[in-house]
Amino acid sequence: MARYASDTEGYPREQSFAHHLHLLCSSVQVSMVKHNNVIPGEHFRKHWQNYVKTWFNQPARKTRRRNARQAKAVKIFPRPTAGPLRPVVRGQTLKYNMKVRAGRGFTLEELKAAGIPRKLAPTIGISVDHRRRNRSLEGFQTNVLRLKTYKQKLVVFPRRAGKFKAGDSAAEELANATQLQGPLLAIQQEKPLTELVKVTADMKKVNAYDKLRIERVNVRHVGARAKRAAEAEKEEKK
């Protein structure tokens, strides 16, 4: 078998080339991609200018809303611009029940306690909601007081100028009456009162965690203990 001439004595030409290639790769460090990453395929030309939402009409809408409010105030004069009187109610669920807000309308019981007929209330700017129920005495008294305050400040204009009927205000009150701008009997949020006390030695001795654990055990065993006490009492009677 013929032998090929090679630079390395004693090796064929194919083995000599592989040997030199191995030496070349060993001398040059080639950095390869690590891990199973996503092959990058950037997409930069998205034409974002076509999807930008502009707000250049904001100043014009501000002017339009202001003109609409002024036109409405003129149309409903001399009624308040805020609309009819609303009750004070609490928000629903545990998350919002610490805040008060304006409700839909006064209940029939609140109108009766304030001395306002249910059919007269909408005609003098009081909203009515026959579906709402009074669940607390505090809320009931608050809304009754709100109705009475509104009734004292109310100025009723006659339906026809110069023709006064029962329930209409006097001419002097009508002359001095102005249209109420802004909220009608604004609702104020309640601020909790925080009482500051000095920490005493007796307070420091109390372990709140242990006390809570003991109370939890007491609640858990209240039924078994009551049963045991009843059985003991029955045994004593025998």
Coordinates of C-alpha atoms in Angstrom, one line a residue:
M1 CA 0.0 0.0 0.0
A2 CA 1.4 3.4 -1.0
R3 CA 2.3 5.8 1.8
Y4 CA 1.7 9.6 1.4
A5 CA 4.4 12.1 2.3
S6 CA 3.5 14.2 5.3
D7 CA 5.1 16.8 7.5
T8 CA 4.9 14.5 10.5
E9 CA 7.0 11.5 10.1
G10 CA 5.2 8.2 10.5
Y11 CA 1.6 9.5 10.0
P12 CA -0.5 9.6 6.8
R13 CA -1.5 13.0 5.3
E14 CA -5.1 12.8 6.6
Q15 CA -4.0 12.2 10.2
S16 CA -1.4 15.0 9.9
F17 CA -4.1 17.5 8.7
A18 CA -6.4 16.6 11.6
H19 CA -3.5 17.0 14.0
H20 CA -2.6 20.5 12.7
L21 CA -6.3 21.6 12.9
H22 CA -6.6 20.4 16.5
L23 CA -3.5 22.5 17.3
L24 CA -5.0 25.5 15.6
C25 CA -8.3 25.3 17.4
S26 CA -6.5 24.8 20.7
S27 CA -4.5 28.1 20.2
V28 CA -7.6 30.2 19.2
Q29 CA -10.4 30.4 21.8
V30 CA -13.8 30.4 20.1
S31 CA -16.8 31.7 22.1
M32 CA -20.0 29.8 21.5
V33 CA -23.6 30.6 22.5
K34 CA -24.5 29.2 26.0
H35 CA -27.8 27.8 27.1
N36 CA -30.9 27.2 25.1
N37 CA -31.8 30.8 24.5
V38 CA -34.3 32.2 22.0
I39 CA -32.8 33.2 18.7
P40 CA -33.0 37.0 18.6
G41 CA -35.3 38.3 15.9
E42 CA -35.7 42.0 16.6
H43 CA -38.6 43.9 15.0
F44 CA -37.9 47.6 15.2
R45 CA -40.1 49.0 12.4
K46 CA -43.5 49.0 14.1
H47 CA -44.8 52.3 12.9
W48 CA -45.7 53.5 16.4
Q49 CA -46.6 56.9 15.0
N50 CA -49.8 55.4 13.6
Y51 CA -51.0 54.2 17.0
V52 CA -50.4 57.2 19.2
K53 CA -53.5 58.6 20.9
T54 CA -53.5 62.4 20.9
W55 CA -55.4 64.7 23.2
F56 CA -55.3 67.9 21.4
N57 CA -59.0 68.5 21.9
Q58 CA -58.7 68.7 25.7
P59 CA -58.8 72.5 25.9
A60 CA -61.8 72.7 23.6
R61 CA -63.6 70.0 25.6
K62 CA -62.9 71.9 28.8
T63 CA -64.5 75.0 27.3
R64 CA -67.4 73.0 26.0
R65 CA -68.1 71.4 29.5
R66 CA -67.9 74.8 31.1
N67 CA -70.4 76.3 28.6
A68 CA -72.7 73.3 29.2
R69 CA -72.6 73.8 33.0
Q70 CA -73.4 77.5 32.6
A71 CA -76.3 76.7 30.2
K72 CA -77.7 74.1 32.6
A73 CA -77.5 76.5 35.5
V74 CA -79.5 79.1 33.6
K75 CA -82.0 76.4 32.5
I76 CA -82.7 75.0 36.0
F77 CA -82.5 78.4 37.8
P78 CA -83.3 78.9 40.7
R79 CA -82.6 75.3 41.6
P80 CA -79.1 74.3 42.9
T81 CA -76.6 73.3 40.2
A82 CA -75.6 70.1 42.1
G83 CA -79.1 68.6 41.5
P84 CA -81.5 67.2 44.1
L85 CA -80.5 66.5 47.8
R86 CA -79.0 63.0 48.4
P87 CA -78.8 61.1 51.6
V88 CA -75.7 60.1 53.5
V89 CA -75.0 56.3 53.2
R90 CA -72.1 54.0 53.8
G91 CA -70.2 52.1 51.1
Q92 CA -70.8 48.4 50.6
T93 CA -68.6 45.5 51.8
L94 CA -65.9 45.5 54.5
K95 CA -63.5 47.4 52.3
Y96 CA -65.6 50.5 51.9
N97 CA -68.0 50.6 54.8
M98 CA -65.8 53.0 56.8
K99 CA -66.5 55.8 54.2
V100 CA -69.7 57.7 53.7
R101 CA -71.0 58.9 50.4
A102 CA -74.1 60.2 48.7
G103 CA -76.9 57.7 48.2
R104 CA -79.7 57.4 45.6
G105 CA -82.5 58.8 47.7
F106 CA -84.1 59.2 51.1
T107 CA -86.3 56.4 52.5
L108 CA -90.0 56.8 53.2
E109 CA -89.4 56.5 56.9
E110 CA -86.8 59.4 56.8
L111 CA -89.2 61.6 54.9
K112 CA -92.0 60.8 57.4
A113 CA -89.8 61.6 60.4
A114 CA -88.8 64.9 58.8
G115 CA -92.4 65.8 58.1
I116 CA -92.1 65.9 54.3
P117 CA -94.8 64.1 52.2
R118 CA -93.3 61.5 49.8
K119 CA -95.0 63.1 46.7
L120 CA -93.9 66.6 47.7
A121 CA -90.3 65.7 48.1
P122 CA -89.3 65.4 44.4
T123 CA -91.0 68.7 43.6
I124 CA -88.8 70.6 46.1
G125 CA -85.5 69.0 45.1
I126 CA -85.3 65.9 47.4
S127 CA -84.5 62.5 45.9
V128 CA -86.6 59.6 47.0
D129 CA -85.7 55.9 47.0
H130 CA -88.5 53.6 48.2
R131 CA -86.3 50.5 48.0
R132 CA -83.6 51.5 50.5
R133 CA -84.0 50.4 54.1
N134 CA -82.7 51.9 57.3
R135 CA -80.4 49.4 59.0
S136 CA -79.0 51.6 61.8
L137 CA -80.5 54.3 64.0
E138 CA -77.4 56.5 63.6
G139 CA -77.8 56.6 59.8
F140 CA -81.5 57.2 60.1
Q141 CA -81.0 60.2 62.5
T142 CA -78.3 61.7 60.3
N143 CA -80.5 61.7 57.2
V144 CA -83.5 63.1 59.2
L145 CA -81.4 65.9 60.5
R146 CA -80.1 66.5 56.9
L147 CA -83.7 66.8 55.6
K148 CA -84.6 69.2 58.4
T149 CA -81.6 71.4 57.7
Y150 CA -82.4 71.5 54.0
K151 CA -86.1 72.3 54.8
Q152 CA -85.0 75.3 56.9
K153 CA -82.8 76.7 54.2
L154 CA -85.2 76.0 51.4
V155 CA -86.7 78.9 49.4
V156 CA -89.8 77.8 47.3
F157 CA -90.7 79.9 44.3
P158 CA -94.3 80.1 43.1
R159 CA -95.1 78.2 39.9
R160 CA -96.5 81.4 38.4
A161 CA -94.8 84.7 39.2
G162 CA -96.9 86.8 41.6
K163 CA -99.4 84.0 42.4
F164 CA -98.4 82.6 45.8
K165 CA -99.8 79.4 47.2
A166 CA -99.5 77.6 50.5
G167 CA -95.9 76.5 51.0
D168 CA -94.3 79.2 48.9
S169 CA -91.7 81.5 50.4
A170 CA -92.4 85.2 51.1
A171 CA -91.5 87.9 48.6
E172 CA -88.6 89.2 50.7
E173 CA -87.0 85.7 50.7
L174 CA -87.4 85.4 47.0
A175 CA -85.8 88.8 46.4
N176 CA -82.7 87.7 48.4
A177 CA -82.5 84.2 47.1
T178 CA -79.5 83.2 44.9
Q179 CA -78.7 80.0 43.0
L180 CA -76.5 77.7 45.0
Q181 CA -73.3 76.8 43.2
G182 CA -71.2 73.8 44.2
P183 CA -72.1 70.8 46.4
L184 CA -75.5 70.8 48.2
L185 CA -74.9 70.2 51.9
A186 CA -71.5 68.7 51.3
I187 CA -70.8 65.3 52.9
Q188 CA -67.9 65.3 55.3
Q189 CA -65.8 62.2 55.9
E190 CA -65.6 61.2 59.5
K191 CA -62.2 61.5 61.1
P192 CA -61.4 58.9 63.8
L193 CA -60.4 60.3 67.2
T194 CA -57.1 59.0 68.4
E195 CA -56.5 59.1 72.2
L196 CA -52.9 59.2 73.3
V197 CA -52.1 57.5 76.6
K198 CA -48.9 56.8 78.5
V199 CA -47.6 53.3 78.6
T200 CA -47.6 52.0 82.2
A201 CA -45.8 49.1 83.8
D202 CA -49.0 47.1 84.0
M203 CA -49.4 47.4 80.2
K204 CA -45.9 46.2 79.6
K205 CA -46.5 43.1 81.7
V206 CA -49.4 42.0 79.6
N207 CA -48.5 39.5 76.8
A208 CA -51.0 40.2 74.1
Y209 CA -50.1 37.0 72.1
D210 CA -50.6 34.7 75.1
K211 CA -53.9 36.4 75.8
L212 CA -55.2 35.9 72.3
R213 CA -54.2 32.2 72.3
I214 CA -56.0 31.7 75.6
E215 CA -59.2 33.4 74.3
R216 CA -59.0 31.2 71.2
V217 CA -58.8 28.1 73.3
N218 CA -61.8 29.3 75.4
V219 CA -63.9 29.9 72.3
R220 CA -62.9 26.5 70.9
H221 CA -63.9 24.6 74.1
V222 CA -67.0 26.6 75.1
G223 CA -69.4 23.9 73.9
A224 CA -67.5 21.0 75.6
R225 CA -67.2 22.9 78.8
A226 CA -70.9 23.8 78.9
K227 CA -71.8 20.2 78.3
R228 CA -69.4 19.0 81.0
A229 CA -70.9 21.5 83.4
A230 CA -74.4 20.4 82.6
E231 CA -73.5 16.8 83.2
A232 CA -71.8 17.6 86.5
E233 CA -74.9 19.5 87.6
K234 CA -77.1 16.6 86.7
E235 CA -74.9 14.2 88.6
E236 CA -75.1 16.4 91.7
K237 CA -78.9 16.5 91.6
K238 CA -79.0 12.7 91.6

